[in-house]
Coordinates of C-alpha atoms in Angstrom, one line a residue:
X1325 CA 101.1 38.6 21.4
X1326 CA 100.2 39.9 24.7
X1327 CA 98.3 37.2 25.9
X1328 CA 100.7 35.0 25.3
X1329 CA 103.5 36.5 26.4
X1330 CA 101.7 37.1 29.6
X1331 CA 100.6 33.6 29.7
X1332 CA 104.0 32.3 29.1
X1333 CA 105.9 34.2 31.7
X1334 CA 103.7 33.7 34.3
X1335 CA 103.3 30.7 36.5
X1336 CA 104.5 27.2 34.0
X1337 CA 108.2 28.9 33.3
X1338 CA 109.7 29.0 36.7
X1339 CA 107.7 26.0 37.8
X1340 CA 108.9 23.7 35.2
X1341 CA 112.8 25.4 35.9
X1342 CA 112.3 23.9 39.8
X1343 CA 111.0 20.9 38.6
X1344 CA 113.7 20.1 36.5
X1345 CA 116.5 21.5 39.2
X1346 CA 114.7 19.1 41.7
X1347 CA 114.8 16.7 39.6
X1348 CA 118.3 16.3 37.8
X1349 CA 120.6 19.1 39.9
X1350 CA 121.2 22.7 38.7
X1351 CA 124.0 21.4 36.4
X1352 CA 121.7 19.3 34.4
X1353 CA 119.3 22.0 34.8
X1354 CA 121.5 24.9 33.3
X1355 CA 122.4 22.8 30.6
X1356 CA 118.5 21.6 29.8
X1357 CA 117.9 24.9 29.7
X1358 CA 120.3 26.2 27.5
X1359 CA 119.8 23.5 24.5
X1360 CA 116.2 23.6 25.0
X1361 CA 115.6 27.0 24.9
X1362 CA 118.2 27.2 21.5
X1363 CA 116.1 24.3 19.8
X1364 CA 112.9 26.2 20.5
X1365 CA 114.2 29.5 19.7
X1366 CA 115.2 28.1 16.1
X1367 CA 112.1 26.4 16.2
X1368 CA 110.5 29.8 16.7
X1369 CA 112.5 32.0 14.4
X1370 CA 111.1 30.0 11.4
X1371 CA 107.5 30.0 12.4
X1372 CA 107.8 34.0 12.6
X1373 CA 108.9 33.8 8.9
X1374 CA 106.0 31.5 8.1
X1375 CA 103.8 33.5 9.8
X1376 CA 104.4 36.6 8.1
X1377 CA 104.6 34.8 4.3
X1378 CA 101.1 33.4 5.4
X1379 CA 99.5 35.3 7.7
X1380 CA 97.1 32.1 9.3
X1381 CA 96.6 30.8 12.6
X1382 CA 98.3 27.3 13.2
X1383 CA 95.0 25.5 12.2
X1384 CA 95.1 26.8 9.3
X1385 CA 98.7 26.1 8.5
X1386 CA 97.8 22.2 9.1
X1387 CA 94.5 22.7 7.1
X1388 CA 96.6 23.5 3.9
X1389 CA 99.5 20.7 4.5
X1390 CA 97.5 18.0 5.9
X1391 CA 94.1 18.7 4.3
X1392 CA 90.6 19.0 6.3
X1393 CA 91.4 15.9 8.3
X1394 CA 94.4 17.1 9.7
X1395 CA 93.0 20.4 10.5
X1396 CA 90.8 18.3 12.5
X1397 CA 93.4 16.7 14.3
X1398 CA 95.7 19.9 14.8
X1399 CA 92.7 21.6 16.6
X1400 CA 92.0 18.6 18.5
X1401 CA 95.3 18.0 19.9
X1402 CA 95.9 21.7 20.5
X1403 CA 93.0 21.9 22.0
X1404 CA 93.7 19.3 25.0
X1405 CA 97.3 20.6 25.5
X1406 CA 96.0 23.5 26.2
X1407 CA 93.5 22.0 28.8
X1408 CA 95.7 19.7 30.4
X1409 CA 98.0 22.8 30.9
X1410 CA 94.5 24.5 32.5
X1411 CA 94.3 20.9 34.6
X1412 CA 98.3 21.4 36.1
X1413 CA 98.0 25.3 36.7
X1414 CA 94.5 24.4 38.1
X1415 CA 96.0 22.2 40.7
X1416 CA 98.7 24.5 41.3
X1417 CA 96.7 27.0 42.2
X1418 CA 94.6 24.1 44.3
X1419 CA 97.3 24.1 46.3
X1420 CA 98.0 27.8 46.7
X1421 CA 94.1 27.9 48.4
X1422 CA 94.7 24.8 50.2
X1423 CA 97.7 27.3 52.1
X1424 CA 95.5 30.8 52.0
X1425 CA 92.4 28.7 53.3
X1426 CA 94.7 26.9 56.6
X1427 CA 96.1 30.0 57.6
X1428 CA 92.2 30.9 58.4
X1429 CA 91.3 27.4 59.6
X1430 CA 89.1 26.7 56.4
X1431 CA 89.3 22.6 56.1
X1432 CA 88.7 21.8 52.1
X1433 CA 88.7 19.3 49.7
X1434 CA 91.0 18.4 47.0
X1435 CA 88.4 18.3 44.3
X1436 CA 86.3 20.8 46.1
X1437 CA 88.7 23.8 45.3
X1438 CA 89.8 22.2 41.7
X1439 CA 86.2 22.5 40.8
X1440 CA 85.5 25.9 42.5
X1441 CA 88.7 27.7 40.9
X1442 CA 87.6 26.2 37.4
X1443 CA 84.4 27.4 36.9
X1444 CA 85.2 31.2 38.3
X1445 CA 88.0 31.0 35.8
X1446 CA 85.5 29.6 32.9
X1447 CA 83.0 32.2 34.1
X1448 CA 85.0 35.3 34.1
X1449 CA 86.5 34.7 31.1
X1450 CA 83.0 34.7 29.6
X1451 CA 83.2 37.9 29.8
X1452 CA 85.6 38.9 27.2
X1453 CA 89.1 39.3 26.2
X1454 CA 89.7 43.2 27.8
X1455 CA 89.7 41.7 31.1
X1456 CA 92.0 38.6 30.2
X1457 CA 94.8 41.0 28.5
X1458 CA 94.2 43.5 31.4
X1459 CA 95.3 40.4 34.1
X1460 CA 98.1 39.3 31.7
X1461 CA 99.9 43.0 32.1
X1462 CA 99.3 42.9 35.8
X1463 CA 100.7 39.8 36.3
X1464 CA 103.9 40.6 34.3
X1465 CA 105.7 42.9 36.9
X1466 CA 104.0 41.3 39.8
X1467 CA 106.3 38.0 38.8
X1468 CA 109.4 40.4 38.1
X1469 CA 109.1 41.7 41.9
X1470 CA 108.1 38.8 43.3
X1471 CA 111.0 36.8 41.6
X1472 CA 113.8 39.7 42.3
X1473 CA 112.5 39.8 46.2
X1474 CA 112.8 36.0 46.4
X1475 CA 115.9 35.7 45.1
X1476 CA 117.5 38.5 46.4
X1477 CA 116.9 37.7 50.2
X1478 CA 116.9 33.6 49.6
X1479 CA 118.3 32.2 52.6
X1480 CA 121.2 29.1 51.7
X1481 CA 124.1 28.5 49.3
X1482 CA 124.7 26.4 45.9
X1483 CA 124.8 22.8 47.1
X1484 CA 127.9 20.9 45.4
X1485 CA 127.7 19.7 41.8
X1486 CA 126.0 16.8 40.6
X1487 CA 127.5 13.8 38.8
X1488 CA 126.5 14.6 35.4
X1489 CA 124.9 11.2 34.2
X1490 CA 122.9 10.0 30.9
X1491 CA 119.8 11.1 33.3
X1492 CA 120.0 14.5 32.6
X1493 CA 118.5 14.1 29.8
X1494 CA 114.7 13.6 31.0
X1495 CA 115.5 17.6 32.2
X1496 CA 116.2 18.6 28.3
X1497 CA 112.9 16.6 27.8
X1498 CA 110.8 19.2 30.4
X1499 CA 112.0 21.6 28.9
X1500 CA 111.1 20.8 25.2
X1501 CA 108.1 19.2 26.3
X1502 CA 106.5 21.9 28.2
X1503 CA 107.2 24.5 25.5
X1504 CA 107.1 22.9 22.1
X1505 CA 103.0 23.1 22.1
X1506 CA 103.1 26.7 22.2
X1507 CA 106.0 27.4 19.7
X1508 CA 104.3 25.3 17.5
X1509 CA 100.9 27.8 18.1
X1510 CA 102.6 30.7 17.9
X1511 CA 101.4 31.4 13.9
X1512 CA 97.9 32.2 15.7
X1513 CA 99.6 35.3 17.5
X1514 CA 102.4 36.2 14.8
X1515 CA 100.0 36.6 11.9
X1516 CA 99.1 40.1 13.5
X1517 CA 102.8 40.8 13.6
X1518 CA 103.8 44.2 11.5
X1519 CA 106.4 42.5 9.6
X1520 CA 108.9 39.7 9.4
X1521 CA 111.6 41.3 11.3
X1522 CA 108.9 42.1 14.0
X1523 CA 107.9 38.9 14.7
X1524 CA 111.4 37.6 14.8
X1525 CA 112.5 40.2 17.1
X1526 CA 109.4 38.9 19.6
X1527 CA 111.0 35.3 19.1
X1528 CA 114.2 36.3 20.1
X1529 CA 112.9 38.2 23.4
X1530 CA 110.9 35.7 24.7
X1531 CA 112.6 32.6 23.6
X1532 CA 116.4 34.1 23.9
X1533 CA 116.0 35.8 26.9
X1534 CA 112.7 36.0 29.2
X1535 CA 111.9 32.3 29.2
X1536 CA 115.7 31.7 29.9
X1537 CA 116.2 33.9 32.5
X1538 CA 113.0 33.1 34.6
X1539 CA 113.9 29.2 34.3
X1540 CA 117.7 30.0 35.1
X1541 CA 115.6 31.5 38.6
X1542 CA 113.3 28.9 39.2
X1543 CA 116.4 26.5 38.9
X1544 CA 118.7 28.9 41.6
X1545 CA 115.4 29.1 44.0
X1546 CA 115.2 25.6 43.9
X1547 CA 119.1 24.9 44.2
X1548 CA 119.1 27.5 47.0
X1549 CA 116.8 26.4 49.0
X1550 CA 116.1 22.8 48.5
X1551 CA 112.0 23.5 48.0
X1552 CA 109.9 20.4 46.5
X1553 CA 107.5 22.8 44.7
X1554 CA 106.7 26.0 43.3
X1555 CA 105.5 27.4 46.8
X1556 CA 107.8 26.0 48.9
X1557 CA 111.1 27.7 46.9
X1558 CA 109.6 31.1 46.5
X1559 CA 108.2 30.9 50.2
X1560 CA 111.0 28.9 51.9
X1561 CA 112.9 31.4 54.7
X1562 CA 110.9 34.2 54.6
X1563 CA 108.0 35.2 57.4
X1564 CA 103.9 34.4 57.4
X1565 CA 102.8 37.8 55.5
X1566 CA 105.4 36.4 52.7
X1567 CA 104.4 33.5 52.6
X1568 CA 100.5 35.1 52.1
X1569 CA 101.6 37.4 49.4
X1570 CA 103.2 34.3 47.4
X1571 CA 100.0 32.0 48.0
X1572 CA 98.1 35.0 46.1
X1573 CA 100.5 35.9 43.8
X1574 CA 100.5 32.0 42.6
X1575 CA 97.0 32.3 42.2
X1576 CA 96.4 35.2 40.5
X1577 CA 99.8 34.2 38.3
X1578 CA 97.7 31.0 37.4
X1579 CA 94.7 32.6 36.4
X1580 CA 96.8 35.1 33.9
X1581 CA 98.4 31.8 32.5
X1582 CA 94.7 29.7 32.6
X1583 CA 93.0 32.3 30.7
X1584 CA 96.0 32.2 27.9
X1585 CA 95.2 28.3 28.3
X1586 CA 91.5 28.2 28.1
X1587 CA 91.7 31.0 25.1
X1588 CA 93.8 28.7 22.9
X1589 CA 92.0 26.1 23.6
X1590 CA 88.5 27.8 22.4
X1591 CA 90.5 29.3 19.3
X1592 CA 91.4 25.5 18.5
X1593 CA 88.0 24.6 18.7
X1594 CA 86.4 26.5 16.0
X1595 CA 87.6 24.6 13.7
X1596 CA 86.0 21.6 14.8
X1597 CA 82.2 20.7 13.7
X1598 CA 79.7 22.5 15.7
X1599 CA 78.5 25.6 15.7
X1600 CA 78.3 27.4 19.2
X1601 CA 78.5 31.0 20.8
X1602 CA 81.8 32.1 22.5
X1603 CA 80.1 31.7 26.0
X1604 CA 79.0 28.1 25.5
X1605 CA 82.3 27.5 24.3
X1606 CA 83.9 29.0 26.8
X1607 CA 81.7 27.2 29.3
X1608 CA 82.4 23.2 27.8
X1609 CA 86.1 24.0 27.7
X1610 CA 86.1 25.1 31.1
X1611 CA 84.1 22.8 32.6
X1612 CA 86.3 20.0 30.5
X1613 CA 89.5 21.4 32.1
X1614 CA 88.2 21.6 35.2
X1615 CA 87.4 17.5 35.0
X1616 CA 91.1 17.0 34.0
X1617 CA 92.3 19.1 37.1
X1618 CA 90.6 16.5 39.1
X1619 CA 92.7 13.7 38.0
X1620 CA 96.2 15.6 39.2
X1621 CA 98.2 16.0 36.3
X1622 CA 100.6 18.0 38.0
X1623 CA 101.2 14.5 39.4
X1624 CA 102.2 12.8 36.1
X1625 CA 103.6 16.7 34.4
X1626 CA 106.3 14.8 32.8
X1627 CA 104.3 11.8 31.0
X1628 CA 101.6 13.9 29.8
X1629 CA 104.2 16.9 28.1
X1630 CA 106.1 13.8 26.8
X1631 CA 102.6 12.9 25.6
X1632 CA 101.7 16.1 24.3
X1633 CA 105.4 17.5 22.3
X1634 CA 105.0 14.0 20.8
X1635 CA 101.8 14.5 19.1
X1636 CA 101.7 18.3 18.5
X1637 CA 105.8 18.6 17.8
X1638 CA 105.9 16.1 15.1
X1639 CA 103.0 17.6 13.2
X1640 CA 104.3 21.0 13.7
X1641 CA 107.6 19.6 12.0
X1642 CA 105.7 18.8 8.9
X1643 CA 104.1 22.1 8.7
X1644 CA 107.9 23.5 9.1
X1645 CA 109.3 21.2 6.4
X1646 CA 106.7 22.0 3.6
X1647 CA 107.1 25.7 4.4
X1648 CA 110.6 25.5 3.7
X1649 CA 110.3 23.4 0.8
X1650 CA 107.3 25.3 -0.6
X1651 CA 109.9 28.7 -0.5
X1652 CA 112.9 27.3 -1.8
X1653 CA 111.5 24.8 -4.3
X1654 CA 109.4 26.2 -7.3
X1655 CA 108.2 22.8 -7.9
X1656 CA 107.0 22.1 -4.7
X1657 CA 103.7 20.2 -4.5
X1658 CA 101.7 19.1 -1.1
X1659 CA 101.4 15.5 -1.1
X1660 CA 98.5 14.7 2.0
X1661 CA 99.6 11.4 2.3
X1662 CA 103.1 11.8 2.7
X1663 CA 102.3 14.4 5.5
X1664 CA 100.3 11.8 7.7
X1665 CA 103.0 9.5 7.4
X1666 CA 106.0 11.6 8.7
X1667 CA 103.8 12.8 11.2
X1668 CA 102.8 9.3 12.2
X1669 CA 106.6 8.4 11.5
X1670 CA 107.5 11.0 14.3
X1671 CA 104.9 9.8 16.4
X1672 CA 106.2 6.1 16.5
X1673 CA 110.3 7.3 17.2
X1674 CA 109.2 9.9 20.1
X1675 CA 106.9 6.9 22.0
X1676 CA 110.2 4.3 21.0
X1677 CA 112.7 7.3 22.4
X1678 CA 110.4 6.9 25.7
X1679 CA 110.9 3.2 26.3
X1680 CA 114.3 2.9 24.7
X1681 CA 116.5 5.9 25.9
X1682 CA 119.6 3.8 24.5
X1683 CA 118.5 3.7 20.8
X1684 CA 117.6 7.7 20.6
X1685 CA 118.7 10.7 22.0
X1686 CA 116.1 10.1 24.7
X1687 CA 114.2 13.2 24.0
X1688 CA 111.0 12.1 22.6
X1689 CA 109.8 15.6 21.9
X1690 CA 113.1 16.0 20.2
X1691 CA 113.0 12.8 18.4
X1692 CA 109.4 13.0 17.0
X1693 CA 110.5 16.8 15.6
X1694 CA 113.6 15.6 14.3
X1695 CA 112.0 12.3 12.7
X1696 CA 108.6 13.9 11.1
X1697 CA 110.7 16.8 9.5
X1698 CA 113.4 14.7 8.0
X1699 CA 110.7 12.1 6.6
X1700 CA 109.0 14.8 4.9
X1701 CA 111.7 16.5 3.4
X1702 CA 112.7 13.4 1.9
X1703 CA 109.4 12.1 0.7
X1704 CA 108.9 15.2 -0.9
X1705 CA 112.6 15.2 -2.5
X1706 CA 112.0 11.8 -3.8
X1707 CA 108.5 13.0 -5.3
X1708 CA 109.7 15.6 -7.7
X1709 CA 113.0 13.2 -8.6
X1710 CA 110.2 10.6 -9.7
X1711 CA 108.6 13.6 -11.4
X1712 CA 111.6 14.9 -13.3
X1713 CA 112.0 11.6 -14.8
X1714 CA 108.3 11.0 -16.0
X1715 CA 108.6 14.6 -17.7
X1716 CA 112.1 13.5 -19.3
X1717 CA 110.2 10.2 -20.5
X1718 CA 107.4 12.3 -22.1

């Protein structure tokens, strides 16, 4: 849970909190932020049970639902979340030695630095998993001071509110969106969990409170101080060694979160075909995140999470649903080709809820969850209906 944790509350958290405040006001951002956090918290609190009735990693979960195929699938798209999320960080960081680099009048080039950050990143984390939690703990207070110091001597006031208009929505969507894929994952951490009310008790921290909070600051930074990015809000009124110490701090912050990224991602990949070492793993992954930094993805953030909590939140509903069924229903049965459909179901409402806010809540995370879990739940229901009658007939 440490890595994850330390992944999570590192760099994406307060970025995607600006973002959204730039984006839609600090109104629409509070209130993003409060639903969002309460859908993936619930989200979250029955994974934990799962997790501990179960003990399996995600990919496993989908392996018993969905069968071999959808194993395949789960894997695959976990596997590219998680190195598109190496690709944003990546170029967040790009930009962080873009800064260090002109303070010292050291001219590079955008792909130049995407490419040289990736394959130290890849490298070191060759080397094992000590190092990677070892980064994830240092980074953990780092962000604390650096977030209390920026916020405590922030130069600028609350600007007025907002009109609150149908728009806000697309700030509910960040949030869901860039959370939902690793909710969804977090069976692969919870099965080491002591017990149930352990594991709950993590969900509540970090999905309650921490993510909350540091959102709620990466929203006031940005409200505050009117910065367009990530480096601009924490560095905005502050002096030239400042403005240093948060240019390293976003990089170091990034490679906590990469390695959390790039870790998932070579977990996922095990259970595709193939059979290679750790290292070359390591190395492919790397190298493939790397190549998706160099297309900017921080550019297009909110396309590719919409993209993303489509895919991965609808299947993760269906894994949800047949939990639940499968506890409360001593009948149950897994029926393969009723999970591909809801999934595929979900997958058609959340791309529809993109094009067509007025027809849907216009949260296409939210709408492909929603859609996949009811669809399953009542395929199922009508199954052992159908069922009850043949054995009456008999």
């Amino acid at each position: 849970m440490s890595i994850q944790a330390g992944g999570t509350i590192c760099l994406p958290v307060i970025m995607i909190g600006q973002l959204v405040c730039q984006k839609f006001g600090w109104l629409a951002a509070l209130l993003s932020v409060g639903l969002g956090n309460l859908f993936l918290l619930a989200i979250g609190y029955l994974l934990a049970s799962l997790s501990t009735y179960r003990p399996q990693s995600t990919v496993e979960h989908a392996a018993s639902y969905f069968g071999e195929r959808g194993k395949l699938l789960f894997a695959s798209f976990m596997m590219f979340s998680m190195l598109g999320w190496f690709g944003i960080q990546l170029n967040v960081m790009s930009l962080s030695c873009e800064q260090l680099l002109n303070m010292f009048g050291i001219a590079t080039t955008y792909h130049v630095r995407n490419v040289g950050i990736g394959i130290i990143i890849s490298a070191v984390m060759c080397l094992g998993m000590k190092a990677m939690k070892g980064l994830s703990y240092f980074c953990a207070p780092l962000l604390g001071l650096t977030l209390l110091y920026a916020t405590c001597f922030s130069e600028g006031s609350l600007p007025s509110v907002a009109p609150l208009t149908i728009s806000w929505l697309g700030g509910l969507s960040l949030i869901i969106g860039a959370n939902i894929a690793a909710v969804i994952d977090l069976p692969t951490y919870f099965r080491h969990a002591k017990s149930g009310k352990d594991a709950k008790i993590c969900i509540l921290m970090l999905y309650g409170i921490i993510v909350p909070f540091i959102e709620i600051v990466g929203i006031y930074l940005s409200a505050v101080t009117g910065g367009d990015s990530i480096l601009d809000v924490l560095q905005k009124g502050h002096g030239a060694l400042w403005m240093m110490w948060v240019s390293c701090f976003v990089l170091l912050s990034g490679w906590a979160t990469n390695n959390a990224n790039l870790y998932s991602s070579v977990t996922s990949s095990y259970s595709l075909p193939g059979r290679f070492s750790p290292i070359i793993r390591t190395l492919i992954l790397g190298i493939i995140g790397t190549a998706i930094a160099c297309f900017n993805p921080l550019g297009n953030i909110e396309h590719i999470l919409d993209l993303l909590s489509v895919t991965i939140g609808g299947m993760g509903a269906v894994i949800l649903a047949n939990y639940l069924l499968e506890r409360s229903n001593s009948k149950y049965r897994n029926l393969p080709w009723s999970t591909f459909a809801s999934w595929l179901s979900g997958i058609i409402i959340g791309i529809f809820s993109f094009f067509f806010h007025g027809l849907t809540t216009g949260v296409p995370a939210f709408d492909a969850f929603v859609t996949s879990f009811l669809i399953q739940i009542t395929f199922n229901l009508i199954y052992q209906r159908v069922r009850t009658y043949e054995t009456i007939d008999d």
